[in-house]
Amino acid sequence: MSELLINELKNKYACQIKENEPLKAYTSFKIGGCAKYVVFPQEKDSLAGIVRELKEQGVKYTVIGNGSNLLVPDDGYDGVAIITTGIKNISCEGEILHAGCGASLIKLSVSALENSLTGLEFAYGIPGSVGGAVYMNAGAYVSEISEILHKCVCYDTLADEMLTLDNKACDFSYRNSIFEQNESRYVILEASFLLKRGNKDDIRAMMDDFMSRRREKQPLEYPSAGSAFKRAPGYFTAKLIDDAGLKGYSIGGAQVSEKHAGFIINTGSASASDVLSLMEHIKTTVKERFGVDIEGEIRILE
Ligand SMILES: Cc1cc2nc3c(=O)[nH]c(=O)nc-3n(C[C@H](O)[C@H](O)[C@H](O)COP(=O)(O)OP(=O)(O)OC[C@H]3O[C@@H](n4cnc5c(N)ncnc54)[C@H](O)[C@@H]3O)c2cc1C
């Protein structure tokens, strides 16, 4: 990848670019090696423009939001990591909240509260960005993004055009969407959410309740990427892992949390290969014990 191209991007899109930057600083797992370059666009048109140019030049790239569902390999990423968290605008129009792809989901739920809008309480506590949450249809406490997404503006890298997708076109299902199905074809630029008028005290009470349940049940004191596995149809995956006797099991610095068996935590010095080995061990053990196939939820950067 040429220095020239990188300098061109820097000047054209007025974005910060870092070279040989440790990606672990941008993930909730705090694991992984360096990216050749990390680019920080500050607005959605720059994000689309940067992606278009990198794609045209055949340069390997990836889009990262808050890095809270991501495992970066120990040998890093030999390409350009584009981090969206600078695109963080949030605005309210009646019962609709608009947000840039890099806006924090937690801030979005607080904004819903401030505007007396209900429907986003479940997202209070999910440490992702709007783009990452739409990408994987994030959810909690029997609600998910698909229930409130109004529209989503994205850049289609294959057709080289901007698209506005409505809820149906996003083809949401459990932790899945058109974006996840097509991996890196679409870059989510912004999204809007249709909420309902509600009572501020009730909204706040529900948010506080969800947050205290998280604090009580999840190992928030350790770096992690949330639930390591998806729900297997008909089963609670964390219970399967627990029943297989794996709570507390560790490989290197990666451990099945004692507090919540669905979480793999970094006890301080975990490598990506520790996490991957542990995930494999969990899958094999659960399959042997209960005959159930479980699927990873964490995106592994390649
Ligand atoms: C303590 C903890 C608790 C969690 N609790 C929950 C929970 O209750 N429910 C839940 O669903 N998840 C949970 N998660 C996981 C995570 O927060 C969510 O999956 C979140 O939606 C990921 O968003 P992100 O911005 O961090 O995505 P990233 O990790 O940055 O990226 C994840 C994927 O999304 C893609 N992506 C990100 N932004 C864009 C974009 N703009 N355009 C296209 N693709 C994009 C990336 O390429 C990548 O493939 C938890 C994580 C932690 C650490």
CSV table of C-alpha atoms and ligand atoms in Angstrom, one decimal:
chain,number,residue,atom,x,y,z
A,1,MET,CA,0.0,0.0,0.0
A,2,SER,CA,1.6,3.3,-1.0
A,3,GLU,CA,2.5,6.1,1.3
A,4,LEU,CA,1.3,8.4,-1.4
A,5,LEU,CA,-2.3,7.1,-1.2
A,6,ILE,CA,-2.3,7.4,2.5
A,7,ASN,CA,-1.1,11.0,2.4
A,8,GLU,CA,-3.7,11.7,-0.3
A,9,LEU,CA,-6.5,10.4,1.9
A,10,LYS,CA,-5.2,12.4,4.8
A,11,ASN,CA,-5.3,15.7,2.8
A,12,LYS,CA,-8.5,15.0,0.9
A,13,TYR,CA,-10.6,13.9,3.9
A,14,ALA,CA,-8.9,15.8,6.7
A,15,CYS,CA,-8.7,12.7,8.8
A,16,GLN,CA,-6.1,11.5,11.3
A,17,ILE,CA,-4.0,8.5,10.2
A,18,LYS,CA,-1.8,6.5,12.4
A,19,GLU,CA,0.8,4.0,11.2
A,20,ASN,CA,1.6,0.7,12.9
A,21,GLU,CA,-1.0,1.4,15.5
A,22,PRO,CA,-1.8,-1.3,18.1
A,23,LEU,CA,-5.5,-2.2,17.5
A,24,LYS,CA,-6.0,-3.6,21.0
A,25,ALA,CA,-6.5,0.0,22.1
A,26,TYR,CA,-9.6,0.1,20.0
A,27,THR,CA,-11.2,-3.1,21.2
A,28,SER,CA,-13.0,-4.0,24.4
A,29,PHE,CA,-11.0,-7.3,24.6
A,30,LYS,CA,-7.7,-5.3,24.8
A,31,ILE,CA,-6.1,-8.0,22.6
A,32,GLY,CA,-4.3,-8.1,19.3
A,33,GLY,CA,-1.4,-6.7,17.2
A,34,CYS,CA,-1.0,-3.6,15.1
A,35,ALA,CA,-2.7,-2.4,12.0
A,36,LYS,CA,-0.5,-1.1,9.2
A,37,TYR,CA,-2.7,2.0,9.2
A,38,VAL,CA,-5.6,3.2,11.3
A,39,VAL,CA,-7.8,6.0,9.8
A,40,PHE,CA,-10.3,8.1,11.7
A,41,PRO,CA,-12.9,9.8,9.4
A,42,GLN,CA,-15.0,12.4,11.1
A,43,GLU,CA,-18.0,12.4,8.9
A,44,LYS,CA,-20.0,9.9,6.8
A,45,ASP,CA,-19.0,11.3,3.4
A,46,SER,CA,-15.4,10.9,4.3
A,47,LEU,CA,-15.9,7.4,5.4
A,48,ALA,CA,-17.6,6.5,2.1
A,49,GLY,CA,-14.9,8.3,0.1
A,50,ILE,CA,-12.1,6.6,1.9
A,51,VAL,CA,-13.6,3.2,1.4
A,52,ARG,CA,-14.2,3.9,-2.3
A,53,GLU,CA,-10.6,4.9,-2.8
A,54,LEU,CA,-9.1,2.0,-0.9
A,55,LYS,CA,-11.3,-0.4,-2.8
A,56,GLU,CA,-10.4,1.1,-6.2
A,57,GLN,CA,-6.7,0.8,-5.3
A,58,GLY,CA,-7.2,-2.8,-4.2
A,59,VAL,CA,-6.0,-2.0,-0.7
A,60,LYS,CA,-7.2,-4.3,2.1
A,61,TYR,CA,-9.4,-2.5,4.7
A,62,THR,CA,-11.9,-3.1,7.4
A,63,VAL,CA,-14.4,-0.9,9.2
A,64,ILE,CA,-14.5,-1.0,13.0
A,65,GLY,CA,-16.9,0.7,15.3
A,66,ASN,CA,-16.4,0.5,19.0
A,67,GLY,CA,-14.5,-2.8,18.7
A,68,SER,CA,-16.7,-4.5,21.3
A,69,ASN,CA,-17.5,-7.6,19.2
A,70,LEU,CA,-14.1,-8.0,17.7
A,71,LEU,CA,-11.0,-10.2,18.2
A,72,VAL,CA,-7.8,-8.9,16.5
A,73,PRO,CA,-5.2,-11.6,15.7
A,74,ASP,CA,-1.9,-11.4,17.6
A,75,ASP,CA,0.0,-10.7,14.4
A,76,GLY,CA,-2.3,-7.7,13.7
A,77,TYR,CA,-3.9,-6.6,10.5
A,78,ASP,CA,-2.0,-6.0,7.3
A,79,GLY,CA,-4.3,-3.4,5.9
A,80,VAL,CA,-6.2,-0.2,6.8
A,81,ALA,CA,-8.5,-0.2,9.8
A,82,ILE,CA,-11.1,2.5,9.5
A,83,ILE,CA,-12.5,3.5,12.9
A,84,THR,CA,-15.9,5.2,12.8
A,85,THR,CA,-16.2,6.6,16.3
A,86,GLY,CA,-15.6,10.2,15.1
A,87,ILE,CA,-18.9,10.0,13.2
A,88,LYS,CA,-21.0,10.4,16.3
A,89,ASN,CA,-23.7,12.9,15.6
A,90,ILE,CA,-27.1,12.2,17.2
A,91,SER,CA,-30.2,14.3,16.6
A,92,CYS,CA,-33.9,14.0,17.3
A,93,GLU,CA,-36.8,14.8,15.0
A,94,GLY,CA,-40.2,14.0,16.6
A,95,GLU,CA,-40.2,10.3,17.5
A,96,ILE,CA,-37.2,9.6,15.3
A,97,LEU,CA,-33.6,9.6,16.5
A,98,HIS,CA,-30.9,10.0,13.8
A,99,ALA,CA,-27.3,8.8,14.5
A,100,GLY,CA,-24.0,8.7,12.7
A,101,CYS,CA,-22.6,5.1,12.5
A,102,GLY,CA,-19.9,5.8,15.1
A,103,ALA,CA,-22.3,7.1,17.7
A,104,SER,CA,-22.3,5.2,21.0
A,105,LEU,CA,-25.4,3.0,21.5
A,106,ILE,CA,-25.3,3.9,25.1
A,107,LYS,CA,-25.3,7.7,24.3
A,108,LEU,CA,-28.1,7.0,21.9
A,109,SER,CA,-30.2,5.4,24.6
A,110,VAL,CA,-29.5,8.4,26.9
A,111,SER,CA,-30.6,10.7,24.1
A,112,ALA,CA,-33.9,8.7,23.8
A,113,LEU,CA,-34.4,9.2,27.5
A,114,GLU,CA,-33.7,12.9,27.3
A,115,ASN,CA,-36.3,13.2,24.6
A,116,SER,CA,-38.8,11.1,26.5
A,117,LEU,CA,-38.7,8.4,23.8
A,118,THR,CA,-39.1,4.7,24.7
A,119,GLY,CA,-37.8,1.7,22.8
A,120,LEU,CA,-34.1,1.9,23.2
A,121,GLU,CA,-33.8,1.0,26.9
A,122,PHE,CA,-32.5,-2.5,26.1
A,123,ALA,CA,-29.5,-0.9,24.4
A,124,TYR,CA,-28.3,0.9,27.5
A,125,GLY,CA,-25.3,-1.1,28.5
A,126,ILE,CA,-24.4,-2.5,25.0
A,127,PRO,CA,-21.0,-1.0,24.5
A,128,GLY,CA,-21.1,-0.9,20.7
A,129,SER,CA,-21.5,1.8,18.0
A,130,VAL,CA,-24.7,2.3,16.0
A,131,GLY,CA,-23.0,0.8,12.9
A,132,GLY,CA,-21.9,-2.3,14.7
A,133,ALA,CA,-25.3,-2.7,16.4
A,134,VAL,CA,-27.1,-2.5,13.1
A,135,TYR,CA,-24.6,-4.8,11.4
A,136,MET,CA,-25.2,-7.6,13.8
A,137,ASN,CA,-28.8,-6.7,15.0
A,138,ALA,CA,-27.6,-6.3,18.6
A,139,GLY,CA,-30.1,-7.0,21.3
A,140,ALA,CA,-30.7,-7.7,24.9
A,141,TYR,CA,-33.6,-8.5,27.2
A,142,VAL,CA,-35.9,-9.8,24.4
A,143,SER,CA,-35.5,-6.7,22.3
A,144,GLU,CA,-33.3,-6.0,19.4
A,145,ILE,CA,-32.3,-3.3,16.9
A,146,SER,CA,-34.6,-4.7,14.2
A,147,GLU,CA,-37.7,-3.6,16.3
A,148,ILE,CA,-36.8,0.0,16.1
A,149,LEU,CA,-34.6,0.6,13.0
A,150,HIS,CA,-36.4,3.0,10.7
A,151,LYS,CA,-33.9,3.6,7.9
A,152,CYS,CA,-30.3,3.0,7.3
A,153,VAL,CA,-28.0,4.9,4.9
A,154,CYS,CA,-25.1,2.8,3.6
A,155,TYR,CA,-22.4,2.8,0.9
A,156,ASP,CA,-22.7,-0.3,-1.3
A,157,THR,CA,-19.0,-1.0,-2.3
A,158,LEU,CA,-20.0,-3.4,-5.1
A,159,ALA,CA,-22.4,-1.1,-6.9
A,160,ASP,CA,-20.4,2.0,-5.8
A,161,GLU,CA,-23.6,3.8,-4.7
A,162,MET,CA,-25.3,5.2,-1.7
A,163,LEU,CA,-28.4,3.3,-0.6
A,164,THR,CA,-31.2,4.0,1.9
A,165,LEU,CA,-32.6,0.8,3.2
A,166,ASP,CA,-35.8,0.5,5.2
A,167,ASN,CA,-36.2,-2.0,7.9
A,168,LYS,CA,-37.4,-4.8,5.7
A,169,ALA,CA,-34.5,-4.4,3.3
A,170,CYS,CA,-32.1,-4.9,6.2
A,171,ASP,CA,-33.3,-8.5,6.4
A,172,PHE,CA,-32.8,-8.8,10.1
A,173,SER,CA,-32.9,-12.0,12.1
A,174,TYR,CA,-31.3,-13.2,15.3
A,175,ARG,CA,-27.8,-11.4,15.4
A,176,ASN,CA,-27.9,-11.2,11.6
A,177,SER,CA,-28.7,-8.7,8.9
A,178,ILE,CA,-28.1,-8.1,5.2
A,179,PHE,CA,-24.8,-6.4,6.3
A,180,GLU,CA,-23.6,-9.4,8.2
A,181,GLN,CA,-24.7,-11.8,5.4
A,182,ASN,CA,-22.6,-9.8,2.8
A,183,GLU,CA,-19.7,-9.2,5.2
A,184,SER,CA,-17.9,-6.2,4.0
A,185,ARG,CA,-20.0,-5.2,1.0
A,186,TYR,CA,-22.0,-2.5,2.8
A,187,VAL,CA,-20.6,0.3,5.0
A,188,ILE,CA,-23.3,1.6,7.3
A,189,LEU,CA,-23.0,5.4,7.4
A,190,GLU,CA,-26.0,6.5,9.5
A,191,ALA,CA,-29.2,5.0,10.9
A,192,SER,CA,-32.5,6.3,12.2
A,193,PHE,CA,-34.7,4.7,14.8
A,194,LEU,CA,-38.4,5.0,15.2
A,195,LEU,CA,-39.4,5.2,18.9
A,196,LYS,CA,-42.5,6.0,20.9
A,197,ARG,CA,-43.4,8.8,23.3
A,198,GLY,CA,-43.0,7.5,26.8
A,199,ASN,CA,-42.7,8.6,30.4
A,200,LYS,CA,-39.2,9.8,31.4
A,201,ASP,CA,-39.3,8.2,34.9
A,202,ASP,CA,-40.4,4.9,33.5
A,203,ILE,CA,-37.8,5.0,30.8
A,204,ARG,CA,-35.1,5.8,33.3
A,205,ALA,CA,-36.3,3.1,35.7
A,206,MET,CA,-36.1,0.5,32.9
A,207,MET,CA,-32.6,1.6,31.9
A,208,ASP,CA,-31.4,1.5,35.5
A,209,ASP,CA,-32.9,-2.0,35.9
A,210,PHE,CA,-31.2,-3.4,32.8
A,211,MET,CA,-27.9,-1.8,33.8
A,212,SER,CA,-28.0,-3.2,37.4
A,213,ARG,CA,-28.8,-6.7,36.0
A,214,ARG,CA,-25.8,-6.4,33.7
A,215,ARG,CA,-23.5,-5.4,36.7
A,216,GLU,CA,-24.8,-8.2,38.7
A,217,LYS,CA,-24.5,-11.0,36.1
A,218,GLN,CA,-21.7,-9.9,33.7
A,219,PRO,CA,-18.0,-9.7,34.4
A,220,LEU,CA,-17.8,-6.0,33.5
A,221,GLU,CA,-14.6,-5.7,35.5
A,222,TYR,CA,-12.6,-7.6,32.9
A,223,PRO,CA,-12.0,-6.9,29.2
A,224,SER,CA,-14.2,-9.1,27.0
A,225,ALA,CA,-16.3,-9.0,23.8
A,226,GLY,CA,-19.6,-9.8,25.5
A,227,SER,CA,-21.2,-13.2,24.8
A,228,ALA,CA,-18.6,-15.3,22.9
A,229,PHE,CA,-21.3,-17.6,21.4
A,230,LYS,CA,-24.7,-17.1,19.8
A,231,ARG,CA,-27.8,-18.7,21.4
A,232,ALA,CA,-28.1,-22.2,20.0
A,233,PRO,CA,-31.8,-22.8,19.0
A,234,GLY,CA,-33.7,-24.1,22.0
A,235,TYR,CA,-30.8,-23.7,24.4
A,236,PHE,CA,-29.2,-21.1,26.6
A,237,THR,CA,-25.6,-21.4,25.5
A,238,ALA,CA,-24.1,-20.0,28.8
A,239,LYS,CA,-26.0,-22.8,30.7
A,240,LEU,CA,-24.6,-25.5,28.3
A,241,ILE,CA,-21.1,-24.2,28.9
A,242,ASP,CA,-21.7,-24.0,32.7
A,243,ASP,CA,-23.3,-27.5,32.7
A,244,ALA,CA,-20.2,-28.8,30.8
A,245,GLY,CA,-18.2,-27.8,33.9
A,246,LEU,CA,-16.3,-25.1,32.0
A,247,LYS,CA,-16.8,-22.1,34.3
A,248,GLY,CA,-13.4,-20.8,35.2
A,249,TYR,CA,-11.6,-23.0,32.7
A,250,SER,CA,-8.7,-21.1,31.1
A,251,ILE,CA,-6.1,-21.3,28.4
A,252,GLY,CA,-3.3,-18.8,28.9
A,253,GLY,CA,-4.9,-15.5,29.9
A,254,ALA,CA,-8.3,-16.3,28.4
A,255,GLN,CA,-10.9,-17.6,30.8
A,256,VAL,CA,-14.5,-18.7,30.8
A,257,SER,CA,-15.9,-16.2,33.3
A,258,GLU,CA,-16.8,-17.5,36.7
A,259,LYS,CA,-19.6,-15.0,36.8
A,260,HIS,CA,-21.2,-15.7,33.4
A,261,ALA,CA,-20.2,-18.7,31.4
A,262,GLY,CA,-21.2,-17.1,28.1
A,263,PHE,CA,-18.3,-14.6,28.5
A,264,ILE,CA,-14.7,-15.2,27.7
A,265,ILE,CA,-12.6,-12.7,29.7
A,266,ASN,CA,-9.1,-11.5,29.3
A,267,THR,CA,-7.6,-11.9,32.8
A,268,GLY,CA,-4.7,-9.6,31.9
A,269,SER,CA,-2.3,-11.2,29.4
A,270,ALA,CA,-4.6,-13.1,27.0
A,271,SER,CA,-3.5,-13.5,23.4
A,272,ALA,CA,-5.9,-13.9,20.5
A,273,SER,CA,-4.6,-17.5,20.1
A,274,ASP,CA,-5.6,-18.2,23.8
A,275,VAL,CA,-9.1,-16.9,23.0
A,276,LEU,CA,-9.4,-19.0,19.8
A,277,SER,CA,-8.1,-22.1,21.5
A,278,LEU,CA,-10.5,-21.6,24.4
A,279,MET,CA,-13.4,-21.1,22.0
A,280,GLU,CA,-12.5,-24.3,20.2
A,281,HIS,CA,-12.3,-26.2,23.5
A,282,ILE,CA,-15.7,-24.9,24.5
A,283,LYS,CA,-17.3,-25.9,21.2
A,284,THR,CA,-15.8,-29.4,21.3
A,285,THR,CA,-16.7,-30.0,24.9
A,286,VAL,CA,-20.3,-28.8,24.5
A,287,LYS,CA,-20.7,-30.9,21.4
A,288,GLU,CA,-19.3,-34.0,23.1
A,289,ARG,CA,-21.4,-33.6,26.3
A,290,PHE,CA,-24.7,-32.4,24.8
A,291,GLY,CA,-24.5,-33.0,21.0
A,292,VAL,CA,-25.2,-29.3,20.4
A,293,ASP,CA,-23.3,-27.2,17.9
A,294,ILE,CA,-22.6,-23.7,19.1
A,295,GLU,CA,-21.5,-20.9,16.9
A,296,GLY,CA,-19.2,-18.0,17.8
A,297,GLU,CA,-20.6,-14.5,18.0
A,298,ILE,CA,-17.4,-12.6,18.1
A,299,ARG,CA,-16.1,-11.3,14.7
A,300,ILE,CA,-12.5,-12.4,14.1
A,301,LEU,CA,-10.5,-9.9,12.1
A,302,GLU,CA,-8.8,-11.5,9.1
B,1,LIG,C1,-19.5,-6.1,28.2
B,1,LIG,C2,-20.2,-6.4,26.9
B,1,LIG,C3,-21.5,-6.6,26.8
B,1,LIG,C4,-22.2,-6.8,25.6
B,1,LIG,N1,-23.5,-7.0,25.6
B,1,LIG,C5,-24.2,-7.2,24.4
B,1,LIG,C6,-25.6,-7.4,24.4
B,1,LIG,O1,-26.3,-7.4,25.4
B,1,LIG,N2,-26.2,-7.6,23.2
B,1,LIG,C7,-25.5,-7.6,22.0
B,1,LIG,O2,-26.1,-7.8,21.0
B,1,LIG,N3,-24.1,-7.4,22.0
B,1,LIG,C8,-23.5,-7.2,23.2
B,1,LIG,N4,-22.1,-7.0,23.2
B,1,LIG,C9,-21.3,-7.1,21.9
B,1,LIG,C10,-21.2,-5.8,21.2
B,1,LIG,O3,-21.2,-4.6,22.1
B,1,LIG,C11,-22.3,-5.6,20.1
B,1,LIG,O4,-22.2,-6.7,19.2
B,1,LIG,C12,-22.1,-4.3,19.3
B,1,LIG,O5,-23.3,-4.1,18.5
B,1,LIG,C13,-20.9,-4.3,18.5
B,1,LIG,O6,-20.7,-2.9,18.0
B,1,LIG,P1,-19.3,-2.3,17.7
B,1,LIG,O7,-19.4,-1.0,17.2
B,1,LIG,O8,-18.4,-2.5,18.9
B,1,LIG,O9,-18.8,-3.3,16.5
B,1,LIG,P2,-17.3,-3.7,16.2
B,1,LIG,O10,-16.9,-4.7,17.2
B,1,LIG,O11,-16.5,-2.6,16.0
B,1,LIG,O12,-17.5,-4.5,14.8
B,1,LIG,C14,-18.4,-5.6,14.8
B,1,LIG,C15,-18.7,-5.9,13.3
B,1,LIG,O13,-19.5,-4.8,12.8
B,1,LIG,C16,-18.9,-4.3,11.6
B,1,LIG,N5,-19.2,-2.9,11.6
B,1,LIG,C17,-19.0,-2.0,12.6
B,1,LIG,N6,-19.4,-0.7,12.2
B,1,LIG,C18,-19.8,-0.9,10.9
B,1,LIG,C19,-20.2,0.0,9.9
B,1,LIG,N7,-20.4,1.4,10.1
B,1,LIG,N8,-20.5,-0.4,8.7
B,1,LIG,C20,-20.4,-1.8,8.4
B,1,LIG,N9,-20.0,-2.7,9.3
B,1,LIG,C21,-19.6,-2.2,10.5
B,1,LIG,C22,-17.5,-4.6,11.7
B,1,LIG,O14,-16.8,-4.6,10.5
B,1,LIG,C23,-17.5,-6.0,12.4
B,1,LIG,O15,-17.7,-7.0,11.5
B,1,LIG,C24,-21.4,-6.8,24.4
B,1,LIG,C25,-20.0,-6.6,24.4
B,1,LIG,C26,-19.4,-6.3,25.7
B,1,LIG,C27,-17.9,-6.1,25.7
